[in-house]
């Protein structure tokens, strides 16, 4: 009974039920995949079966916050409607991507009105300036490391 009460409490807090270990799915490469196109986030996921499924909601929240925002829903964007019992592949580009750390999740909505979290992923969206800075720092570190290696070879007394 405690497990059922805990699941109900989690569903009340999160607004949806959890069916799998979302962190394990993310680490294994299953679940929600993402690609960054500039500062836009493209999400994709696949299902094998979708019994009694109406469609999906895509939600996000800032990494250290509790409030989820609906990015898109099957109710107002037809490509998120269920593809039938055989499942399918879904793709969405977040129209309002912002720089920062975001947690995206996919919520399955069934005919009984039950919301279930299918998968989720942590996405870090960097500005163009941050990307350039990261590249410059990596190249600088590589150059300094190469310089030390060359100096070590040239100053090696054994040679």
PDB file of C-alpha atoms in Angstrom:
ATOM      1  CA  UNK A   1       0.000   0.000   0.000  1.00  0.00           C
ATOM      2  CA  UNK A   2       2.865   2.390   0.723  1.00  0.00           C
ATOM      3  CA  UNK A   3       4.151   2.114  -2.837  1.00  0.00           C
ATOM      4  CA  UNK A   4       0.724   2.996  -4.242  1.00  0.00           C
ATOM      5  CA  UNK A   5       0.443   5.944  -1.877  1.00  0.00           C
ATOM      6  CA  UNK A   6       3.943   7.094  -2.852  1.00  0.00           C
ATOM      7  CA  UNK A   7       3.090   6.801  -6.577  1.00  0.00           C
ATOM      8  CA  UNK A   8      -0.072   8.826  -6.045  1.00  0.00           C
ATOM      9  CA  UNK A   9       1.873  11.481  -4.128  1.00  0.00           C
ATOM     10  CA  UNK A  10       4.514  11.644  -6.884  1.00  0.00           C
ATOM     11  CA  UNK A  11       1.821  11.916  -9.547  1.00  0.00           C
ATOM     12  CA  UNK A  12       0.144  14.714  -7.626  1.00  0.00           C
ATOM     13  CA  UNK A  13       3.430  16.615  -7.224  1.00  0.00           C
ATOM     14  CA  UNK A  14       4.745  16.073 -10.777  1.00  0.00           C
ATOM     15  CA  UNK A  15       1.408  16.091 -12.584  1.00  0.00           C
ATOM     16  CA  UNK A  16       2.086  12.642 -14.070  1.00  0.00           C
ATOM     17  CA  UNK A  17       2.923   9.036 -13.210  1.00  0.00           C
ATOM     18  CA  UNK A  18       6.372   7.519 -13.802  1.00  0.00           C
ATOM     19  CA  UNK A  19       6.616   4.094 -15.480  1.00  0.00           C
ATOM     20  CA  UNK A  20      10.384   3.565 -15.814  1.00  0.00           C
ATOM     21  CA  UNK A  21      13.658   4.681 -14.299  1.00  0.00           C
ATOM     22  CA  UNK A  22      14.099   7.878 -16.318  1.00  0.00           C
ATOM     23  CA  UNK A  23      17.754   8.366 -15.366  1.00  0.00           C
ATOM     24  CA  UNK A  24      18.655   4.816 -16.446  1.00  0.00           C
ATOM     25  CA  UNK A  25      16.826   5.362 -19.758  1.00  0.00           C
ATOM     26  CA  UNK A  26      18.754   8.590 -20.340  1.00  0.00           C
ATOM     27  CA  UNK A  27      22.118   7.002 -19.529  1.00  0.00           C
ATOM     28  CA  UNK A  28      21.449   3.962 -21.729  1.00  0.00           C
ATOM     29  CA  UNK A  29      20.553   6.107 -24.748  1.00  0.00           C
ATOM     30  CA  UNK A  30      16.912   5.018 -24.732  1.00  0.00           C
ATOM     31  CA  UNK A  31      14.115   7.471 -24.327  1.00  0.00           C
ATOM     32  CA  UNK A  32      14.307  11.120 -25.291  1.00  0.00           C
ATOM     33  CA  UNK A  33      17.040  12.177 -27.719  1.00  0.00           C
ATOM     34  CA  UNK A  34      17.926  15.748 -28.591  1.00  0.00           C
ATOM     35  CA  UNK A  35      19.954  17.713 -31.109  1.00  0.00           C
ATOM     36  CA  UNK A  36      20.990  21.337 -30.875  1.00  0.00           C
ATOM     37  CA  UNK A  37      20.656  23.395 -34.052  1.00  0.00           C
ATOM     38  CA  UNK A  38      22.174  26.712 -33.033  1.00  0.00           C
ATOM     39  CA  UNK A  39      20.086  27.643 -30.021  1.00  0.00           C
ATOM     40  CA  UNK A  40      17.092  25.515 -31.109  1.00  0.00           C
ATOM     41  CA  UNK A  41      16.383  22.189 -29.415  1.00  0.00           C
ATOM     42  CA  UNK A  42      15.115  19.322 -31.568  1.00  0.00           C
ATOM     43  CA  UNK A  43      13.613  16.462 -29.556  1.00  0.00           C
ATOM     44  CA  UNK A  44      12.863  12.948 -30.815  1.00  0.00           C
ATOM     45  CA  UNK A  45      11.553   9.736 -29.254  1.00  0.00           C
ATOM     46  CA  UNK A  46      10.088   6.437 -30.413  1.00  0.00           C
ATOM     47  CA  UNK A  47       7.513   4.005 -29.090  1.00  0.00           C
ATOM     48  CA  UNK A  48       6.865   0.331 -29.854  1.00  0.00           C
ATOM     49  CA  UNK A  49       3.264   0.224 -28.695  1.00  0.00           C
ATOM     50  CA  UNK A  50       0.672   2.828 -27.818  1.00  0.00           C
ATOM     51  CA  UNK A  51      -2.412   1.073 -26.440  1.00  0.00           C
ATOM     52  CA  UNK A  52      -5.228   3.515 -25.642  1.00  0.00           C
ATOM     53  CA  UNK A  53      -2.933   6.473 -26.218  1.00  0.00           C
ATOM     54  CA  UNK A  54      -4.381   9.816 -27.310  1.00  0.00           C
ATOM     55  CA  UNK A  55      -1.069  11.570 -27.803  1.00  0.00           C
ATOM     56  CA  UNK A  56       1.823  13.320 -26.115  1.00  0.00           C
ATOM     57  CA  UNK A  57       2.654  16.508 -24.285  1.00  0.00           C
ATOM     58  CA  UNK A  58       6.181  17.914 -24.379  1.00  0.00           C
ATOM     59  CA  UNK A  59       7.069  19.792 -21.210  1.00  0.00           C
ATOM     60  CA  UNK A  60      10.158  21.569 -19.928  1.00  0.00           C
ATOM     61  CA  UNK A  61      11.414  23.256 -16.794  1.00  0.00           C
ATOM     62  CA  UNK A  62      14.556  25.105 -15.851  1.00  0.00           C
ATOM     63  CA  UNK A  63      17.119  22.754 -14.272  1.00  0.00           C
ATOM     64  CA  UNK A  64      16.772  23.995 -10.693  1.00  0.00           C
ATOM     65  CA  UNK A  65      13.077  24.770 -10.660  1.00  0.00           C
ATOM     66  CA  UNK A  66       9.930  22.785  -9.959  1.00  0.00           C
ATOM     67  CA  UNK A  67       7.426  24.315 -12.414  1.00  0.00           C
ATOM     68  CA  UNK A  68       6.792  22.495 -15.711  1.00  0.00           C
ATOM     69  CA  UNK A  69       5.719  24.388 -18.836  1.00  0.00           C
ATOM     70  CA  UNK A  70       3.980  22.713 -21.766  1.00  0.00           C
ATOM     71  CA  UNK A  71       5.950  23.336 -24.963  1.00  0.00           C
ATOM     72  CA  UNK A  72       3.507  21.492 -27.239  1.00  0.00           C
ATOM     73  CA  UNK A  73       0.572  19.115 -26.884  1.00  0.00           C
ATOM     74  CA  UNK A  74      -1.341  16.641 -29.043  1.00  0.00           C
ATOM     75  CA  UNK A  75      -4.375  18.850 -28.349  1.00  0.00           C
ATOM     76  CA  UNK A  76      -3.004  21.717 -30.431  1.00  0.00           C
ATOM     77  CA  UNK A  77      -0.304  20.166 -32.644  1.00  0.00           C
ATOM     78  CA  UNK A  78      -1.409  17.171 -34.740  1.00  0.00           C
ATOM     79  CA  UNK A  79       2.030  15.473 -35.139  1.00  0.00           C
ATOM     80  CA  UNK A  80       1.899  14.651 -31.412  1.00  0.00           C
ATOM     81  CA  UNK A  81      -1.292  12.604 -31.816  1.00  0.00           C
ATOM     82  CA  UNK A  82      -0.852   8.854 -31.299  1.00  0.00           C
ATOM     83  CA  UNK A  83       0.318   6.953 -34.380  1.00  0.00           C
ATOM     84  CA  UNK A  84      -1.775   3.938 -33.379  1.00  0.00           C
ATOM     85  CA  UNK A  85      -1.203   0.662 -31.560  1.00  0.00           C
ATOM     86  CA  UNK A  86       2.064  -0.008 -33.412  1.00  0.00           C
ATOM     87  CA  UNK A  87       3.721   3.150 -32.095  1.00  0.00           C
ATOM     88  CA  UNK A  88       6.027   5.393 -34.082  1.00  0.00           C
ATOM     89  CA  UNK A  89       8.719   8.048 -34.061  1.00  0.00           C
ATOM     90  CA  UNK A  90       8.031  11.630 -33.019  1.00  0.00           C
ATOM     91  CA  UNK A  91      10.035  14.827 -33.511  1.00  0.00           C
ATOM     92  CA  UNK A  92       9.547  18.359 -32.200  1.00  0.00           C
ATOM     93  CA  UNK A  93      11.591  21.548 -32.375  1.00  0.00           C
ATOM     94  CA  UNK A  94      11.077  23.749 -29.320  1.00  0.00           C
ATOM     95  CA  UNK A  95       9.879  27.067 -30.781  1.00  0.00           C
ATOM     96  CA  UNK A  96      10.905  28.982 -27.654  1.00  0.00           C
ATOM     97  CA  UNK A  97      14.356  27.591 -26.847  1.00  0.00           C
ATOM     98  CA  UNK A  98      16.362  29.714 -24.434  1.00  0.00           C
ATOM     99  CA  UNK A  99      19.952  29.494 -23.244  1.00  0.00           C
ATOM    100  CA  UNK A 100      20.458  27.648 -19.982  1.00  0.00           C
ATOM    101  CA  UNK A 101      19.973  24.170 -18.538  1.00  0.00           C
ATOM    102  CA  UNK A 102      16.553  22.645 -19.242  1.00  0.00           C
ATOM    103  CA  UNK A 103      14.881  19.359 -18.422  1.00  0.00           C
ATOM    104  CA  UNK A 104      12.525  18.205 -21.168  1.00  0.00           C
ATOM    105  CA  UNK A 105      10.047  15.386 -20.657  1.00  0.00           C
ATOM    106  CA  UNK A 106       7.489  13.550 -22.757  1.00  0.00           C
ATOM    107  CA  UNK A 107       4.123  12.855 -21.139  1.00  0.00           C
ATOM    108  CA  UNK A 108       1.851  10.151 -22.577  1.00  0.00           C
ATOM    109  CA  UNK A 109      -1.884  10.870 -22.243  1.00  0.00           C
ATOM    110  CA  UNK A 110      -4.229   7.871 -22.472  1.00  0.00           C
ATOM    111  CA  UNK A 111      -7.966   7.674 -23.120  1.00  0.00           C
ATOM    112  CA  UNK A 112      -8.691   7.495 -19.378  1.00  0.00           C
ATOM    113  CA  UNK A 113      -6.996  10.897 -18.962  1.00  0.00           C
ATOM    114  CA  UNK A 114      -3.988   9.453 -17.126  1.00  0.00           C
ATOM    115  CA  UNK A 115      -0.693  11.290 -17.698  1.00  0.00           C
ATOM    116  CA  UNK A 116       2.453   9.138 -17.630  1.00  0.00           C
ATOM    117  CA  UNK A 117       6.023  10.395 -18.008  1.00  0.00           C
ATOM    118  CA  UNK A 118       7.527   8.401 -20.854  1.00  0.00           C
ATOM    119  CA  UNK A 119      11.063   9.819 -20.943  1.00  0.00           C
ATOM    120  CA  UNK A 120      13.096  12.914 -20.138  1.00  0.00           C
ATOM    121  CA  UNK A 121      16.492  14.500 -20.807  1.00  0.00           C
ATOM    122  CA  UNK A 122      18.673  17.303 -19.482  1.00  0.00           C
ATOM    123  CA  UNK A 123      19.636  19.753 -22.243  1.00  0.00           C
ATOM    124  CA  UNK A 124      22.241  22.520 -21.984  1.00  0.00           C
ATOM    125  CA  UNK A 125      21.578  25.274 -24.511  1.00  0.00           C
ATOM    126  CA  UNK A 126      24.584  27.546 -25.000  1.00  0.00           C
ATOM    127  CA  UNK A 127      24.652  30.922 -26.698  1.00  0.00           C
ATOM    128  CA  UNK A 128      26.908  31.409 -29.726  1.00  0.00           C
ATOM    129  CA  UNK A 129      29.332  33.393 -27.544  1.00  0.00           C
ATOM    130  CA  UNK A 130      29.591  30.544 -25.025  1.00  0.00           C
ATOM    131  CA  UNK A 131      30.300  28.069 -27.841  1.00  0.00           C
ATOM    132  CA  UNK A 132      33.074  30.281 -29.245  1.00  0.00           C
ATOM    133  CA  UNK A 133      34.580  30.733 -25.777  1.00  0.00           C
ATOM    134  CA  UNK A 134      34.541  26.959 -25.171  1.00  0.00           C
ATOM    135  CA  UNK A 135      36.285  26.346 -28.502  1.00  0.00           C
ATOM    136  CA  UNK A 136      38.929  29.016 -27.841  1.00  0.00           C
ATOM    137  CA  UNK A 137      39.636  27.591 -24.372  1.00  0.00           C
ATOM    138  CA  UNK A 138      39.935  24.035 -25.734  1.00  0.00           C
ATOM    139  CA  UNK A 139      42.322  25.132 -28.491  1.00  0.00           C
ATOM    140  CA  UNK A 140      44.354  27.181 -26.000  1.00  0.00           C
ATOM    141  CA  UNK A 141      44.607  24.252 -23.598  1.00  0.00           C
ATOM    142  CA  UNK A 142      45.695  21.941 -26.443  1.00  0.00           C
ATOM    143  CA  UNK A 143      48.369  24.457 -27.550  1.00  0.00           C
ATOM    144  CA  UNK A 144      49.769  24.824 -24.019  1.00  0.00           C
ATOM    145  CA  UNK A 145      49.772  21.053 -23.529  1.00  0.00           C
ATOM    146  CA  UNK A 146      51.571  20.566 -26.872  1.00  0.00           C
ATOM    147  CA  UNK A 147      54.139  23.200 -25.877  1.00  0.00           C
ATOM    148  CA  UNK A 148      54.890  21.407 -22.614  1.00  0.00           C
ATOM    149  CA  UNK A 149      55.183  18.077 -24.445  1.00  0.00           C
ATOM    150  CA  UNK A 150      57.605  19.590 -27.003  1.00  0.00           C
ATOM    151  CA  UNK A 151      59.658  21.219 -24.236  1.00  0.00           C
ATOM    152  CA  UNK A 152      59.795  17.907 -22.373  1.00  0.00           C
ATOM    153  CA  UNK A 153      61.057  16.071 -25.439  1.00  0.00           C
ATOM    154  CA  UNK A 154      63.646  18.728 -26.257  1.00  0.00           C
ATOM    155  CA  UNK A 155      64.940  18.969 -22.687  1.00  0.00           C
ATOM    156  CA  UNK A 156      64.992  15.193 -22.084  1.00  0.00           C
ATOM    157  CA  UNK A 157      68.562  14.373 -20.906  1.00  0.00           C
ATOM    158  CA  UNK A 158      68.276  10.742 -22.006  1.00  0.00           C
ATOM    159  CA  UNK A 159      68.139  11.681 -25.702  1.00  0.00           C
TER     160      UNK A 159
END
